[in-house]
Amino acid sequence: MITELVGAAGAGKTQFCLTLVVQCFLPETKGGFGANSGVVYIDTERKFSAQRLQQIAKARAPEFYDQRYCSEGIDNLRRLLDNTFVKDVDDSNKLLQFLNGIQPLLICGNKRLIILDSVAHLARKDFSAEMFREKQEALVDQAVLLKKIAETFKIVVVVTNQVTVRFGSDVYQVGIENSEYNENSFLAPALGNTWHHCVSNRLVLNNAVNSTSTSDSKLNTLTLSKSPIAPQIEGNYTICKEGIVMD
């Protein structure tokens, strides 16, 4: 099963991913997998920030990561960083090679979460408009591998996707607002319908709800637009020092 986070630039996709990393290491009683779990973070845009990860950890769970409230805070932060394997990937072929050889890494590190941030960046960079078929084949190959890994190792797989401009109506487009576009055009998830069928869950992050706000924490909406087990639902969230916080 693949869960996709889709949104325009600034919607908080990477912040969401970093929040998930912190959440993964929390105890099961707090909704995590435990301090001895591990994460594989595939970074295609060089947006991963160890400093921001630590900030989120200390703000979100000070009882585990802040030295002022936990005598083992520094050790827990070190474990968080050590058990988060960050892999920089700069083209689609290297991504497939990495996924094909990922099994030893997953076994030895008790990995419970894989994040691919972002799948769209490589697809857009590596394939021109004339290479549509090749791009779709590469995306399907990546999805097949990610699903196989998720099912074989019982691992959560999360990917981020970008948006594109569409004209007319599209059944797969859900509420990505932007004042620059009118009723004849809209922002929609990138990568097309083939990729849409590759993901099991789609979460749409929208940063247009409170675009005129002057507060430090910006209000956004999160829409579950696709799921095999849940109806479409929507809620608000903020991007703040704790990472992503649902309102």
mmCIF file of N, CA and C in Angstrom, residues 13-23 41 47-50 52-53 56 115:
data_model
loop_
_atom_site.group_PDB
_atom_site.id
_atom_site.type_symbol
_atom_site.label_atom_id
_atom_site.label_comp_id
_atom_site.label_asym_id
_atom_site.label_seq_id
_atom_site.Cartn_x
_atom_site.Cartn_y
_atom_site.Cartn_z
ATOM 1 N N LYS A 13 4.455 19.433 2.507
ATOM 2 C CA LYS A 13 4.673 18.008 2.240
ATOM 3 C C LYS A 13 5.906 17.478 2.967
ATOM 4 N N THR A 14 7.014 18.171 2.859
ATOM 5 C CA THR A 14 8.231 17.729 3.536
ATOM 6 C C THR A 14 8.093 17.851 5.045
ATOM 7 N N GLN A 15 7.408 18.890 5.516
ATOM 8 C CA GLN A 15 7.150 19.025 6.951
ATOM 9 C C GLN A 15 6.314 17.860 7.461
ATOM 10 N N PHE A 16 5.363 17.435 6.654
ATOM 11 C CA PHE A 16 4.538 16.279 6.993
ATOM 12 C C PHE A 16 5.428 15.040 7.107
ATOM 13 N N CYS A 17 6.338 14.870 6.151
ATOM 14 C CA CYS A 17 7.237 13.709 6.157
ATOM 15 C C CYS A 17 8.136 13.705 7.389
ATOM 16 N N LEU A 18 8.699 14.839 7.735
ATOM 17 C CA LEU A 18 9.564 14.922 8.905
ATOM 18 C C LEU A 18 8.774 14.640 10.182
ATOM 19 N N THR A 19 7.526 15.090 10.223
ATOM 20 C CA THR A 19 6.673 14.793 11.373
ATOM 21 C C THR A 19 6.423 13.297 11.482
ATOM 22 N N LEU A 20 6.235 12.627 10.346
ATOM 23 C CA LEU A 20 6.034 11.179 10.351
ATOM 24 C C LEU A 20 7.271 10.448 10.856
ATOM 25 N N VAL A 21 8.449 10.956 10.515
ATOM 26 C CA VAL A 21 9.691 10.346 11.011
ATOM 27 C C VAL A 21 9.713 10.382 12.536
ATOM 28 N N VAL A 22 9.435 11.547 13.111
ATOM 29 C CA VAL A 22 9.421 11.677 14.566
ATOM 30 C C VAL A 22 8.366 10.749 15.165
ATOM 31 N N GLN A 23 7.198 10.731 14.559
ATOM 32 C CA GLN A 23 6.109 9.900 15.070
ATOM 33 C C GLN A 23 6.479 8.415 15.055
ATOM 34 N N TYR A 41 14.574 7.367 4.339
ATOM 35 C CA TYR A 41 14.093 8.616 3.769
ATOM 36 C C TYR A 41 14.817 8.840 2.436
ATOM 37 N N LYS A 47 15.731 18.187 0.360
ATOM 38 C CA LYS A 47 14.967 18.991 1.313
ATOM 39 C C LYS A 47 15.019 18.453 2.734
ATOM 40 N N PHE A 48 15.583 17.269 2.917
ATOM 41 C CA PHE A 48 15.666 16.724 4.263
ATOM 42 C C PHE A 48 16.564 17.604 5.127
ATOM 43 N N SER A 49 16.083 17.910 6.344
ATOM 44 C CA SER A 49 16.840 18.758 7.256
ATOM 45 C C SER A 49 16.933 18.079 8.611
ATOM 46 N N ALA A 50 18.139 17.668 8.998
ATOM 47 C CA ALA A 50 18.334 17.051 10.308
ATOM 48 C C ALA A 50 18.042 18.057 11.422
ATOM 49 N N ARG A 52 15.835 20.561 11.335
ATOM 50 C CA ARG A 52 14.385 20.695 11.462
ATOM 51 C C ARG A 52 13.778 19.443 12.101
ATOM 52 N N LEU A 53 14.307 18.279 11.791
ATOM 53 C CA LEU A 53 13.830 17.035 12.383
ATOM 54 C C LEU A 53 13.993 17.066 13.903
ATOM 55 N N ILE A 56 11.437 19.501 15.472
ATOM 56 C CA ILE A 56 10.107 18.901 15.560
ATOM 57 C C ILE A 56 10.059 17.895 16.707
ATOM 58 N N ILE A 115 9.963 6.745 3.176
ATOM 59 C CA ILE A 115 9.439 7.990 2.627
ATOM 60 C C ILE A 115 10.186 8.297 1.338
#
